[in-house]
Tab-separated table of C-alpha atoms in Angstrom:
chain	number	residue	atom	x	y	z
E	273	MET	CA	20.505	1.622	21.867
E	274	ASP	CA	19.243	2.183	25.409
E	275	GLU	CA	17.566	-0.898	26.637
E	276	GLN	CA	15.837	0.854	29.621
E	277	SER	CA	14.462	3.502	27.382
E	278	PHE	CA	13.075	0.746	24.949
E	279	ASP	CA	11.431	-1.146	27.863
E	280	ARG	CA	10.111	2.108	29.128
E	281	LEU	CA	8.588	3.064	25.610
E	282	VAL	CA	7.254	-0.554	25.171
E	283	ASN	CA	5.626	-0.427	28.574
E	284	ASN	CA	4.019	3.035	27.987
E	285	THR	CA	2.531	1.935	24.529
E	286	LEU	CA	1.427	-1.321	26.096
E	287	LYS	CA	-0.704	0.446	28.539
E	288	ILE	CA	-2.697	2.205	25.614
E	289	LEU	CA	-2.805	-1.097	23.688
E	290	LYS	CA	-4.314	-2.755	26.751
E	291	GLU	CA	-6.647	0.056	27.320
E	292	LEU	CA	-7.918	-0.168	23.504
E	293	LEU	CA	-7.711	-3.857	23.104
E	294	PRO	CA	-7.910	-5.408	26.323
E	295	THR	CA	-8.725	-8.943	25.351
E	296	GLN	CA	-6.782	-9.070	22.108
E	297	GLU	CA	-3.094	-9.553	23.333
E	298	TYR	CA	-2.055	-11.301	20.323
E	299	LEU	CA	-2.263	-8.333	18.497
E	300	TYR	CA	0.091	-6.280	20.699
E	301	LEU	CA	3.292	-7.576	18.969
E	302	PRO	CA	2.111	-7.490	15.416
E	303	LEU	CA	1.164	-3.786	15.906
E	304	LEU	CA	4.328	-2.867	17.579
E	305	SER	CA	6.603	-4.684	15.183
E	306	ARG	CA	4.807	-3.103	12.282
E	307	ALA	CA	5.403	0.296	13.749
E	308	LEU	CA	8.988	-0.513	14.726
E	309	VAL	CA	10.061	-2.036	11.325
E	310	TRP	CA	8.469	1.187	9.749
E	311	ALA	CA	10.525	3.382	12.146
E	312	LEU	CA	13.679	1.523	11.073
E	313	ASN	CA	12.740	1.407	7.259
E	314	ARG	CA	11.881	4.985	7.082
E	315	TYR	CA	15.539	5.628	8.175
E	316	ALA	CA	17.229	2.818	6.174
E	317	HIS	CA	15.320	3.342	3.138
E	318	ARG	CA	14.748	7.022	2.754
E	319	ARG	CA	16.162	6.953	-0.683
E	320	GLU	CA	13.599	4.628	-1.789
E	321	GLU	CA	10.758	6.330	-0.105
E	322	LEU	CA	11.646	9.452	-1.890
E	323	MET	CA	11.645	7.945	-5.155
E	324	ALA	CA	8.446	6.150	-4.485
E	325	THR	CA	5.847	7.240	-7.290
E	326	PRO	CA	3.170	8.906	-5.955
E	327	VAL	CA	0.659	6.558	-7.213
E	328	TRP	CA	-2.698	6.763	-5.902
E	329	PRO	CA	-4.577	4.991	-4.891
E	330	LEU	CA	-2.478	2.001	-4.123
E	331	PRO	CA	-2.813	-0.999	-6.490
E	332	GLN	CA	-2.163	-4.733	-5.230
E	333	SER	CA	0.896	-6.691	-5.823
E	334	ILE	CA	0.486	-9.742	-8.343
E	335	LYS	CA	-0.252	-12.892	-6.202
E	336	VAL	CA	-0.306	-15.434	-9.182
E	337	LYS	CA	3.080	-16.600	-9.853
E	338	SER	CA	4.516	-19.179	-12.101
E	339	ASP	CA	5.322	-22.805	-10.913
E	340	GLU	CA	8.991	-22.169	-11.514
E	341	PHE	CA	8.476	-19.247	-8.961
E	342	VAL	CA	6.645	-21.273	-6.520
E	343	ILE	CA	9.151	-23.975	-6.439
E	344	ASP	CA	11.987	-21.843	-6.334
E	345	PHE	CA	10.421	-19.975	-3.142
E	346	PHE	CA	10.452	-23.217	-1.144
E	347	ARG	CA	13.652	-24.817	-2.582
E	348	SER	CA	15.835	-21.658	-1.780
E	349	HIS	CA	14.686	-21.539	1.920
E	350	PRO	CA	16.346	-24.297	3.919
E	351	GLN	CA	13.500	-24.902	6.211
E	352	LEU	CA	10.816	-24.674	3.857
E	353	LYS	CA	12.891	-27.098	1.489
E	354	HIS	CA	12.993	-29.673	4.224
E	355	GLU	CA	9.421	-29.165	5.426
E	356	PHE	CA	7.950	-29.410	2.147
E	357	ALA	CA	10.268	-32.038	0.594
E	358	ALA	CA	7.406	-34.561	-0.289
E	359	GLU	CA	5.596	-31.870	-2.174
E	360	LEU	CA	8.459	-30.571	-4.053
E	361	GLU	CA	9.513	-34.007	-4.946
E	362	LYS	CA	6.130	-35.037	-6.336
E	363	ARG	CA	5.729	-31.415	-7.846
E	364	ASP	CA	2.166	-31.303	-6.090
E	365	MET	CA	1.686	-27.806	-7.455
E	366	PRO	CA	-1.823	-27.541	-5.670
E	367	SER	CA	-0.499	-28.181	-2.528
E	368	LEU	CA	2.589	-26.130	-3.046
E	369	ARG	CA	0.336	-23.229	-4.246
E	370	LEU	CA	-2.026	-23.272	-1.292
E	371	ALA	CA	1.030	-23.353	1.319
E	372	PHE	CA	2.693	-20.568	-0.767
E	373	ASP	CA	-0.428	-18.048	-0.538
E	374	CYS	CA	0.325	-18.051	3.219
E	375	LEU	CA	3.853	-18.383	3.391
E	376	TYR	CA	5.185	-15.897	0.875
E	377	PRO	CA	3.821	-12.781	2.389
E	378	VAL	CA	5.141	-13.965	5.862
E	379	VAL	CA	8.485	-15.694	4.958
E	380	GLY	CA	9.026	-14.293	1.527
E	381	LEU	CA	8.053	-10.371	1.838
E	382	GLU	CA	8.650	-10.544	5.724
E	383	ASP	CA	5.315	-8.332	6.154
E	384	PRO	CA	5.838	-6.910	9.556
E	385	PHE	CA	2.527	-7.170	10.797
E	386	LEU	CA	2.255	-10.783	9.686
E	387	THR	CA	5.486	-11.705	11.048
E	388	GLY	CA	4.380	-10.499	14.368
E	389	LEU	CA	1.117	-12.266	14.251
E	390	PHE	CA	2.954	-15.685	13.460
E	391	ALA	CA	6.057	-14.828	15.574
E	392	SER	CA	5.931	-17.966	17.775
E	393	GLN	CA	5.282	-20.529	15.001
E	394	LEU	CA	8.070	-18.722	13.053
E	395	GLU	CA	10.313	-19.102	15.863
E	396	LYS	CA	9.439	-22.719	16.282
E	397	GLY	CA	9.548	-23.358	12.492
E	398	GLU	CA	6.014	-24.299	12.279
E	399	TYR	CA	5.384	-23.509	8.925
E	400	ARG	CA	2.361	-26.039	8.417
E	401	VAL	CA	0.837	-24.388	11.425
E	402	ILE	CA	0.991	-20.991	9.690
E	403	VAL	CA	-0.534	-22.471	6.616
E	404	SER	CA	-3.624	-24.072	8.459
E	405	ASN	CA	-4.102	-20.964	10.603
E	406	PHE	CA	-3.509	-18.265	8.324
E	407	PRO	CA	-7.030	-17.214	7.125
E	408	GLN	CA	-8.931	-17.441	10.464
E	409	LYS	CA	-6.050	-15.737	12.217
E	410	LEU	CA	-5.826	-13.078	9.746
E	411	ALA	CA	-9.868	-12.636	9.405
E	412	GLN	CA	-9.833	-12.479	13.537
E	413	ALA	CA	-7.155	-9.744	13.463
E	414	LYS	CA	-8.849	-7.681	10.891
E	415	ARG	CA	-12.092	-7.945	12.570
E	416	ASP	CA	-10.594	-7.202	16.124
E	417	LEU	CA	-8.783	-4.041	14.808
E	418	GLY	CA	-11.998	-2.810	13.099
E	419	GLN	CA	-13.833	-2.918	16.216
E	420	VAL	CA	-11.341	-0.966	18.377
E	421	SER	CA	-13.191	1.613	20.274
E	422	ALA	CA	-10.911	4.575	19.624
E	423	PRO	CA	-8.951	3.697	16.381
E	424	GLY	CA	-7.448	7.556	16.323
E	425	ARG	CA	-5.939	7.017	19.696
E	426	LEU	CA	-4.544	3.584	18.710
E	427	ASN	CA	-3.206	5.104	15.571
E	428	GLN	CA	-1.663	8.060	17.469
E	429	ALA	CA	0.042	5.754	20.264
E	430	LEU	CA	1.677	3.591	17.537
E	431	GLU	CA	3.104	6.874	15.791
E	432	ASP	CA	4.214	8.033	18.842
E	433	PHE	CA	6.095	4.561	19.482
E	434	GLU	CA	7.701	5.028	15.896
E	435	GLU	CA	8.780	8.325	16.425
E	436	ASP	CA	10.531	7.456	19.788
E	437	ILE	CA	12.002	4.215	18.574
E	438	ARG	CA	13.800	6.276	15.822
E	439	GLU	CA	15.121	8.546	18.294
E	440	LEU	CA	16.669	5.713	20.183
E	441	VAL	CA	18.068	3.651	17.390
E	442	VAL	CA	21.628	5.323	16.445
E	443	ASP	CA	23.224	2.722	13.892
E	444	LEU	CA	21.013	0.987	11.523
E	445	SER	CA	23.688	-0.409	9.249
E	446	SER	CA	22.253	-3.881	9.669
E	447	GLU	CA	18.267	-3.563	9.853
E	448	SER	CA	17.263	-7.267	9.986
E	449	GLU	CA	19.627	-7.850	13.148
E	450	VAL	CA	18.285	-4.692	14.673
E	451	ARG	CA	14.778	-5.626	13.786
E	452	GLN	CA	15.310	-9.303	15.466
E	453	SER	CA	16.584	-7.948	18.869
E	454	LEU	CA	14.211	-5.242	18.804
E	455	ILE	CA	11.136	-7.832	18.527
E	456	LYS	CA	13.069	-10.263	21.064
E	457	LEU	CA	13.146	-7.016	23.505
E	458	LEU	CA	9.456	-6.459	22.686
E	459	LYS	CA	8.297	-9.959	23.329
E	460	GLN	CA	10.339	-9.853	26.786
E	461	ALA	CA	8.483	-6.568	27.743
E	462	LEU	CA	5.241	-8.255	26.767
E	463	LYS	CA	5.902	-11.220	28.833
E	464	LYS	CA	7.204	-9.044	32.037
E	465	SER	CA	3.953	-6.970	31.734
E	466	GLN	CA	1.797	-10.232	31.757
E	467	GLU	CA	3.723	-11.581	34.797
E	468	GLU	CA	3.189	-8.185	36.315
E	469	GLY	CA	-0.362	-8.197	35.687
E	470	SER	CA	-0.821	-11.838	37.084
E	471	ASN	CA	1.062	-11.029	40.327
E	472	LYS	CA	-1.269	-8.085	40.954
E	473	LEU	CA	-4.279	-10.356	40.587
Y	130	MET	CA	-40.035	73.211	1.981
Y	131	ASP	CA	-37.726	75.205	0.008
Y	132	GLY	CA	-35.070	73.879	-2.122
Y	133	LYS	CA	-32.124	74.019	0.310
Y	134	THR	CA	-34.014	72.003	2.562
Y	135	LYS	CA	-35.251	69.522	0.186
Y	136	LEU	CA	-31.570	69.196	-0.947
Y	137	ALA	CA	-30.411	68.609	2.517
Y	138	ILE	CA	-33.013	65.880	3.265
Y	139	ASN	CA	-32.172	64.323	-0.132
Y	140	PHE	CA	-28.306	64.377	0.747
Y	141	GLN	CA	-29.274	63.159	4.299
Y	142	ASN	CA	-31.512	60.431	2.831
Y	143	LYS	CA	-28.478	59.828	0.564
Y	144	SER	CA	-26.026	59.638	3.043
Y	145	ILE	CA	-28.309	57.460	5.301
Y	146	PHE	CA	-28.575	55.283	2.142
Y	147	ASN	CA	-24.697	55.332	1.226
Y	148	ILE	CA	-23.825	54.484	5.075
Y	149	SER	CA	-26.390	51.444	5.054
Y	150	SER	CA	-25.192	50.490	1.806
Y	151	ILE	CA	-21.622	50.515	2.874
Y	152	PHE	CA	-22.525	48.505	6.033
Y	153	SER	CA	-24.595	46.097	3.844
Y	154	LEU	CA	-21.880	45.582	1.634
Y	155	GLY	CA	-19.391	45.471	4.605
Y	156	PHE	CA	-21.667	42.738	6.164
Y	157	ILE	CA	-22.158	40.774	3.106
Y	158	LEU	CA	-18.261	41.078	2.359
Y	159	ALA	CA	-17.576	40.038	5.875
Y	160	LEU	CA	-20.119	37.122	5.683
Y	161	PHE	CA	-18.599	36.113	2.173
Y	162	LEU	CA	-15.138	36.053	3.779
Y	163	PHE	CA	-16.315	34.249	6.913
Y	164	PHE	CA	-17.648	31.373	4.609
Y	165	SER	CA	-14.804	31.430	2.175
Y	166	LEU	CA	-12.592	31.319	5.127
Y	167	ALA	CA	-14.541	28.433	6.707
Y	168	CYS	CA	-14.676	26.694	3.372
Y	169	SER	CA	-10.999	27.156	2.401
Y	170	SER	CA	-10.314	26.188	6.252
Y	171	HIS	CA	-12.260	22.930	5.512
Y	172	LEU	CA	-10.695	22.314	2.071
Y	173	GLN	CA	-7.346	22.711	3.485
Y	174	GLU	CA	-8.184	20.272	6.363
Y	175	ALA	CA	-9.588	17.704	3.720
Y	176	LYS	CA	-6.332	18.109	1.780
Y	177	LEU	CA	-4.434	17.830	4.970
Y	178	TYR	CA	-6.113	14.694	5.785
Y	179	PHE	CA	-5.953	13.357	2.329
Y	180	SER	CA	-2.169	13.607	2.300
Y	181	GLN	CA	-1.700	12.034	5.455
Y	182	GLY	CA	-3.981	8.964	4.220
Y	183	GLN	CA	-1.596	8.837	1.247
Y	184	GLU	CA	1.364	8.719	3.558
Y	185	HIS	CA	-0.144	5.939	5.804
Y	186	LEU	CA	-0.735	3.944	2.453
Y	187	GLN	CA	2.937	4.552	1.498
Y	188	ARG	CA	3.931	2.983	5.006
Y	189	TYR	CA	1.318	-0.103	4.193
Y	190	GLN	CA	-0.773	1.071	7.205
Y	191	THR	CA	-4.161	0.365	5.684
Y	192	SER	CA	-6.324	0.840	8.868
Y	193	GLU	CA	-4.624	4.418	9.526
Y	194	SER	CA	-5.137	5.438	6.153
Y	195	ARG	CA	-8.722	4.532	6.155
Y	196	ILE	CA	-9.011	6.900	9.289
Y	197	SER	CA	-7.375	9.740	7.441
Y	198	PHE	CA	-9.426	9.150	4.154
Y	199	GLN	CA	-12.734	9.238	6.172
Y	200	LYS	CA	-11.446	12.343	8.023
Y	201	ALA	CA	-10.823	13.989	4.550
Y	202	LYS	CA	-14.273	12.990	3.517
Y	203	GLU	CA	-15.835	14.154	6.442
Y	204	ALA	CA	-13.992	17.601	6.433
Y	205	ALA	CA	-14.945	18.056	3.048
Y	206	GLN	CA	-18.676	17.218	3.780
Y	207	ALA	CA	-18.649	20.234	6.345
Y	208	GLY	CA	-17.037	22.409	3.880
Y	209	ILE	CA	-19.795	21.710	1.136
Y	210	LYS	CA	-22.625	22.345	3.801
Y	211	LYS	CA	-21.251	26.004	4.160
Y	212	GLN	CA	-20.424	26.203	0.179
Y	213	SER	CA	-20.571	24.201	-2.758
Y	214	LEU	CA	-17.264	24.041	-4.181
Y	215	ALA	CA	-16.136	21.560	-7.082
Y	216	GLN	CA	-12.612	21.310	-5.321
Y	217	LEU	CA	-14.393	19.992	-2.239
Y	218	TYR	CA	-16.469	17.449	-4.139
Y	219	VAL	CA	-13.273	16.349	-6.131
Y	220	ILE	CA	-11.526	15.617	-2.555
Y	221	LYS	CA	-14.596	14.091	-1.290
Y	222	GLY	CA	-14.812	11.786	-4.422
Y	223	LEU	CA	-11.125	11.044	-4.082
Y	224	ALA	CA	-11.383	9.920	-0.541
Y	225	GLU	CA	-14.383	7.828	-1.347
Y	226	VAL	CA	-12.420	6.090	-4.011
Y	227	GLN	CA	-9.881	5.342	-1.486
Y	228	LEU	CA	-12.597	3.817	0.826
Y	229	GLU	CA	-14.004	2.006	-2.029
Y	230	GLU	CA	-17.288	3.652	-1.906
Y	231	TRP	CA	-17.697	3.574	-5.620
Y	232	PRO	CA	-21.440	4.967	-5.889
Y	233	GLU	CA	-20.550	7.512	-3.259
Y	234	ALA	CA	-17.583	8.614	-5.239
Y	235	GLU	CA	-19.700	8.516	-8.723
Y	236	LYS	CA	-22.016	10.868	-7.150
Y	237	SER	CA	-19.253	13.320	-5.883
Y	238	PHE	CA	-17.542	13.402	-9.066
Y	239	SER	CA	-20.913	14.064	-10.933
Y	240	LEU	CA	-21.682	17.056	-8.628
Y	241	ALA	CA	-18.194	18.450	-9.269
Y	242	TYR	CA	-18.890	18.119	-12.855
Y	243	SER	CA	-22.021	19.970	-12.324
Y	244	LEU	CA	-19.851	22.793	-10.691
Y	245	GLY	CA	-17.529	23.351	-13.439
Y	246	PHE	CA	-14.997	20.555	-12.890
Y	247	GLU	CA	-14.568	19.259	-16.460
Y	248	LYS	CA	-13.198	15.841	-15.897
Y	249	GLY	CA	-15.976	15.061	-13.268
Y	250	GLU	CA	-18.233	13.504	-15.455
Y	251	GLU	CA	-15.870	11.106	-17.017
Y	252	TRP	CA	-14.326	10.279	-13.527
Y	253	ALA	CA	-17.685	9.535	-12.289
Y	254	ALA	CA	-18.498	6.803	-14.962
Y	255	GLU	CA	-15.084	5.464	-14.497
Y	256	ALA	CA	-15.260	5.171	-10.722
Y	257	ALA	CA	-18.856	3.583	-11.023
Y	258	LEU	CA	-17.587	1.112	-13.648
Y	259	TYR	CA	-14.547	0.208	-11.491
Y	260	GLY	CA	-16.905	-0.176	-8.494
Y	261	LEU	CA	-19.140	-2.462	-10.711
Y	262	ALA	CA	-16.349	-4.465	-11.918
Y	263	GLN	CA	-14.964	-5.216	-8.164
Y	264	SER	CA	-18.659	-6.330	-7.227
Y	265	LEU	CA	-18.918	-8.713	-10.093
Y	266	GLU	CA	-15.613	-10.140	-9.361
Y	267	GLU	CA	-16.371	-10.872	-5.493
Y	268	PHE	CA	-19.895	-12.510	-6.747
Y	269	GLY	CA	-17.532	-14.735	-9.080
Y	270	LEU	CA	-18.784	-13.149	-12.446
Y	271	THR	CA	-15.000	-13.139	-13.541
Y	272	THR	CA	-15.873	-12.935	-17.377
Y	273	LEU	CA	-17.987	-9.784	-16.791
Y	274	ALA	CA	-15.591	-8.235	-14.261
Y	275	LEU	CA	-12.583	-8.849	-16.816
Y	276	GLU	CA	-14.487	-7.224	-19.630
Y	277	SER	CA	-15.126	-4.083	-17.407
Y	278	TYR	CA	-11.266	-3.750	-16.405
Y	279	SER	CA	-10.234	-4.530	-19.956
Y	280	HIS	CA	-12.536	-1.627	-21.158
Y	281	LEU	CA	-11.130	0.572	-17.994
Y	282	LEU	CA	-7.413	-0.142	-18.921
Y	283	SER	CA	-7.963	0.719	-22.347
Y	284	ARG	CA	-10.186	3.676	-22.141
Y	285	SER	CA	-9.929	5.175	-18.970
Y	286	LYS	CA	-8.661	8.800	-18.449
Y	287	PHE	CA	-8.903	8.795	-14.792
Y	288	LYS	CA	-5.093	7.410	-13.761
Y	289	PRO	CA	-5.966	5.993	-10.313
Y	290	VAL	CA	-8.678	3.968	-11.910
Y	291	THR	CA	-6.656	2.808	-14.949
Y	292	ILE	CA	-3.858	1.756	-12.562
Y	293	LEU	CA	-6.420	-0.515	-10.242
Y	294	ALA	CA	-7.908	-1.997	-13.357
Y	295	ALA	CA	-4.749	-2.981	-14.864
Y	296	GLY	CA	-3.507	-4.751	-11.707
Y	297	ARG	CA	-6.831	-6.616	-11.140
Y	298	TYR	CA	-6.829	-7.341	-15.060
Y	299	VAL	CA	-3.333	-8.743	-14.926
Y	300	GLN	CA	-4.198	-10.667	-11.837
Y	301	ILE	CA	-7.348	-12.533	-12.909
Y	302	LYS	CA	-5.606	-13.006	-16.640
Y	303	LEU	CA	-2.622	-14.688	-15.043
Y	304	ALA	CA	-4.545	-16.874	-12.947
Y	305	GLN	CA	-6.790	-18.089	-16.278
Y	306	ILE	CA	-3.527	-18.480	-18.158
Y	307	LEU	CA	-1.890	-20.826	-15.629
Y	308	SER	CA	-4.381	-23.611	-16.608
Y	309	LEU	CA	-4.030	-23.484	-20.433
Y	310	PRO	CA	-2.057	-25.973	-22.271
Y	311	PRO	CA	1.604	-24.343	-23.165
Y	312	GLN	CA	0.955	-23.290	-26.605
Y	313	GLU	CA	-2.202	-21.065	-25.941
Y	314	LYS	CA	-0.423	-19.891	-22.686
Y	315	SER	CA	2.372	-18.489	-24.469
Y	316	LYS	CA	-0.122	-16.780	-27.022
Y	317	ASN	CA	-1.990	-15.407	-24.317
Y	318	LEU	CA	0.944	-14.062	-22.163
Y	319	GLU	CA	1.992	-12.097	-25.210
Y	320	LEU	CA	-1.590	-10.540	-25.609
Y	321	LEU	CA	-1.596	-9.558	-22.124
Y	322	LEU	CA	2.275	-8.060	-22.323
Y	323	GLU	CA	0.825	-6.142	-25.492
Y	324	GLN	CA	-1.826	-4.620	-23.402
Y	325	ILE	CA	0.624	-3.567	-20.527
Y	326	ARG	CA	2.752	-2.120	-23.171
Y	327	LYS	CA	0.312	0.076	-24.468
Y	328	LEU	CA	-0.053	1.486	-21.055
Y	329	LEU	CA	3.772	2.147	-20.765
Y	330	LYS	CA	3.701	3.884	-24.099
Y	331	GLN	CA	1.372	6.590	-22.403
Y	332	ASP	CA	3.015	6.445	-19.099
Y	333	TYR	CA	6.613	5.065	-19.204
Y	334	HIS	CA	7.398	6.599	-15.869
Y	335	LEU	CA	5.116	4.806	-13.822
Y	336	GLY	CA	7.096	1.940	-12.151
Y	337	TYR	CA	3.952	-0.406	-11.512
Y	338	TYR	CA	3.533	-0.721	-15.089
Y	339	HIS	CA	7.230	-2.007	-15.264
Y	340	TYR	CA	6.489	-4.180	-12.505
Y	341	LEU	CA	3.520	-5.847	-14.113
Y	342	SER	CA	5.397	-6.143	-17.181
Y	343	SER	CA	8.196	-8.117	-15.253
Y	344	GLN	CA	5.538	-10.309	-13.592
Y	345	ILE	CA	4.088	-11.196	-17.192
Y	346	LEU	CA	7.542	-11.800	-18.546
Y	347	SER	CA	8.852	-14.066	-15.750
Y	348	HIS	CA	5.646	-16.475	-16.459
Y	349	ARG	CA	6.771	-16.351	-20.077
Y	350	GLY	CA	10.223	-17.529	-19.153
Y	351	ARG	CA	11.574	-14.373	-20.303
Y	352	TYR	CA	14.194	-13.972	-17.498
Y	353	GLN	CA	16.485	-11.455	-18.801
Y	354	GLU	CA	13.644	-9.122	-20.042
Y	355	SER	CA	11.970	-9.429	-16.750
Y	356	PHE	CA	14.766	-8.675	-14.855
Y	357	GLU	CA	15.055	-5.323	-16.772
Y	358	GLU	CA	11.779	-4.613	-16.314
Y	359	GLY	CA	12.268	-5.286	-12.551
Y	360	VAL	CA	15.029	-2.948	-12.439
Y	361	MET	CA	12.891	-0.095	-14.287
Y	362	ALA	CA	10.316	-0.668	-11.791
Y	363	ARG	CA	12.722	-0.503	-9.044
Y	364	GLU	CA	14.378	2.741	-10.232
Y	365	LEU	CA	11.129	4.652	-10.988
Y	366	GLY	CA	9.762	3.780	-7.689
Y	367	LEU	CA	6.784	1.542	-6.647
Y	368	PRO	CA	3.684	2.143	-4.642
Y	369	SER	CA	3.734	0.126	-1.511
Y	370	SER	CA	6.343	-1.726	0.342
Y	371	GLU	CA	4.610	-5.006	-0.339
Y	372	ILE	CA	5.079	-4.492	-4.118
Y	373	PHE	CA	8.519	-3.297	-3.888
Y	374	ARG	CA	9.781	-6.326	-1.678
Y	375	ASP	CA	7.945	-8.409	-4.228
Y	376	ASN	CA	9.695	-6.993	-7.129
Y	377	ASP	CA	12.964	-7.599	-5.451
Y	378	ARG	CA	12.205	-11.115	-4.799
Y	379	GLN	CA	11.336	-11.188	-8.747
Y	380	LEU	CA	14.984	-9.606	-9.358
Y	381	ILE	CA	16.553	-12.496	-7.186
Y	382	PHE	CA	14.395	-15.238	-8.729
Y	383	CYS	CA	15.544	-14.082	-12.408
Y	384	TYR	CA	19.118	-13.883	-11.169
Y	385	ARG	CA	19.001	-17.577	-10.173
Y	386	GLN	CA	17.308	-18.666	-13.298
Y	387	LEU	CA	19.645	-16.933	-15.663
Y	388	LYS	CA	22.515	-18.510	-13.665
Y	389	LYS	CA	21.195	-21.806	-14.590
Y	390	GLU	CA	20.327	-21.163	-18.232
Y	391	LEU	CA	22.770	-18.599	-19.586
Y	392	PRO	CA	26.066	-19.637	-21.342
Y	393	PRO	CA	29.140	-18.934	-19.361
Y	394	SER	CA	30.393	-15.835	-21.107
Y	395	GLU	CA	26.838	-14.132	-21.211
Y	396	TRP	CA	26.573	-15.022	-17.698
Y	397	ASN	CA	29.553	-13.194	-16.604
Y	398	ASN	CA	28.626	-10.167	-18.330
Y	399	PHE	CA	25.244	-10.335	-16.446
Y	400	SER	CA	26.624	-11.231	-13.212
Y	401	VAL	CA	28.783	-8.043	-13.622
Y	402	LEU	CA	25.824	-5.911	-14.303
Y	403	TYR	CA	23.789	-7.386	-11.277
Y	404	HIS	CA	26.515	-6.994	-8.892
Y	405	ARG	CA	26.933	-3.366	-9.723
Y	406	LEU	CA	23.268	-2.680	-9.388
Y	407	THR	CA	22.914	-4.630	-6.209
Y	408	ASN	CA	25.896	-2.724	-4.658
Y	409	GLN	CA	24.323	0.489	-5.566
Y	410	TRP	CA	21.117	-0.449	-4.007
Y	411	GLY	CA	23.004	-1.350	-0.948
Y	412	TRP	CA	22.089	-5.099	-0.712
Y	413	ARG	CA	24.347	-7.153	1.642
Y	414	ASP	CA	25.042	-9.983	-1.116
Y	415	GLU	CA	23.267	-11.043	-4.474
Y	416	GLU	CA	20.466	-12.466	-2.714
Y	417	THR	CA	19.719	-10.234	0.404
Y	418	PRO	CA	18.263	-6.902	-0.035
Y	419	SER	CA	18.894	-4.674	3.242
Y	420	TRP	CA	15.161	-5.299	4.208
Y	421	MET	CA	15.641	-9.156	4.192
Y	422	LYS	CA	16.501	-11.342	7.182
Y	423	ARG	CA	19.638	-13.046	6.677
C-alpha cells in the first residue's frame, strides 16, 4: 500500500470532516475506521456478503447471554482475565454482566465504530474506563452525529474514502493486520493535521 | 342552404370536431404520459433510495441507511402528490417501518389497501401492533409488550414484522428466564425453543431463525445442537455483520465447551468436522475468524 497516497486520502477526508464536525474531533477516528474496515470487509468477505439473506428490516442481535458465555468471554481474553480476576473468582455475575454489556461489542465483536471511539483506552488496556464511559460516550457520539449540518455530504465523503481505500489496498490476506496498521496510520495523520492546525494558529 | 352546402358544413364541423378531439385526446394522452412518467420516475427514485438504504444496513451503517430511507419516503411522497399509486404507498410504508415511524406506516399501508394492494390492511394492523409493542417496552410494560410480540410472531403474515417481533420476544424471554430456578429455566427455554421451531417450519431458509435457535440452545447447555444451528445460520446468511460476528463467537464458545465435555472419541469426530468447516470459512485457526484481531 502506498503510504503517501493513504496520507493524502486521509487528509482530504479530514478536511470535510473538519468542516462538518468542527468541534467533534473524537468522531473522526471512529468514522474513518468504520469506513476503512468496511472497505476491507467488502473485499475479504465478498462470499458472506453475497450469501447474506436479504432479511428486512434488520433485526437485532441477542444481547442476553448465559452465565457460561459471559465467563468464557472474560476467561478467554488474557487481558480481561487479568483485569477482572477478582470478579471471576467470586463469580460476581452482576458486575461481570455490567462490564460484558460494554466490552462485548468493542472487544468481542470488534465493532469498527466502537473500536475507533475507544481506540486510546484499548491501546492502553483501560477496560474499566471503557465500561464507566461507555453509555455517555456512545450517547454523545449519537447526538453529535444526529446534529451534523449536512448528513448527505458526510455520507458521501465517507463513501468516497471507502472507495479510494479499496483501490489502494492490494493484498488483504490478513485483514486484521492491515486494519491495525491502517488505524495506526490514520491516527498519525490525525495527529499531524492537529499539529499543523495549531502551528497555523 | 342546399344539401351540398349543409353536408360540406357538417363535414367541416365534423372535421373540426375530429381535429379538436384528436388534439384533446393527444393532450390528455400527453398529460397522462407526463404524469405517468413523473410518477414512474418518483417510483424508480423511491425504489433506488430504498435499496440503497438496505445496502447501508447490510454494511451496518445505520445513520447512512436512515438518510436513504428518508429520501425513499420523500420520493414516494412526491410521486403520491402527482398520482396516488398503491406501489408508492407501499414503498412509503416500508421506508416508514425502517424509520420506525409506526403510525405513519400503518396509514400508508391502509391507503395502499384502499388502492387495491390486498395485503395492505393486514400489514397496517401489524405495523401498528409492532409500534405499540415497542412503545410498551420502552415504558417498561414488558408483560404487555411480550404478549404483543408473541401474537405477532405466531400470527403475523408480514415477514419483516415477524422477524423483528421474534428477535425482541427471544431477547425479553431470555432476560426473564435468566432469573428463574434451574428446573423452571429448562422448561421455559424448551417452550421458547418450540416457538422458534414453529417459525423455522415456515421459513427454514432464514438464517436469523437458526441464529435465535442457536442462542436458546446455548442457554440450555445443548452445545452440539447450538453449534449445528449456528453453522446453519452462517451458511444460510445473516442480516448484519454484528449478528454474523456474534454467531461466530457462539460457534467458538460451543467448540470450547464441547472440548471440555465430550468423551474423547466423540470429540475426535467433532474436531475433524469443526476443522473442515473453519478451513472452508477461511479462519486463521480454530478460534480466529478472518475478521477477528489475533
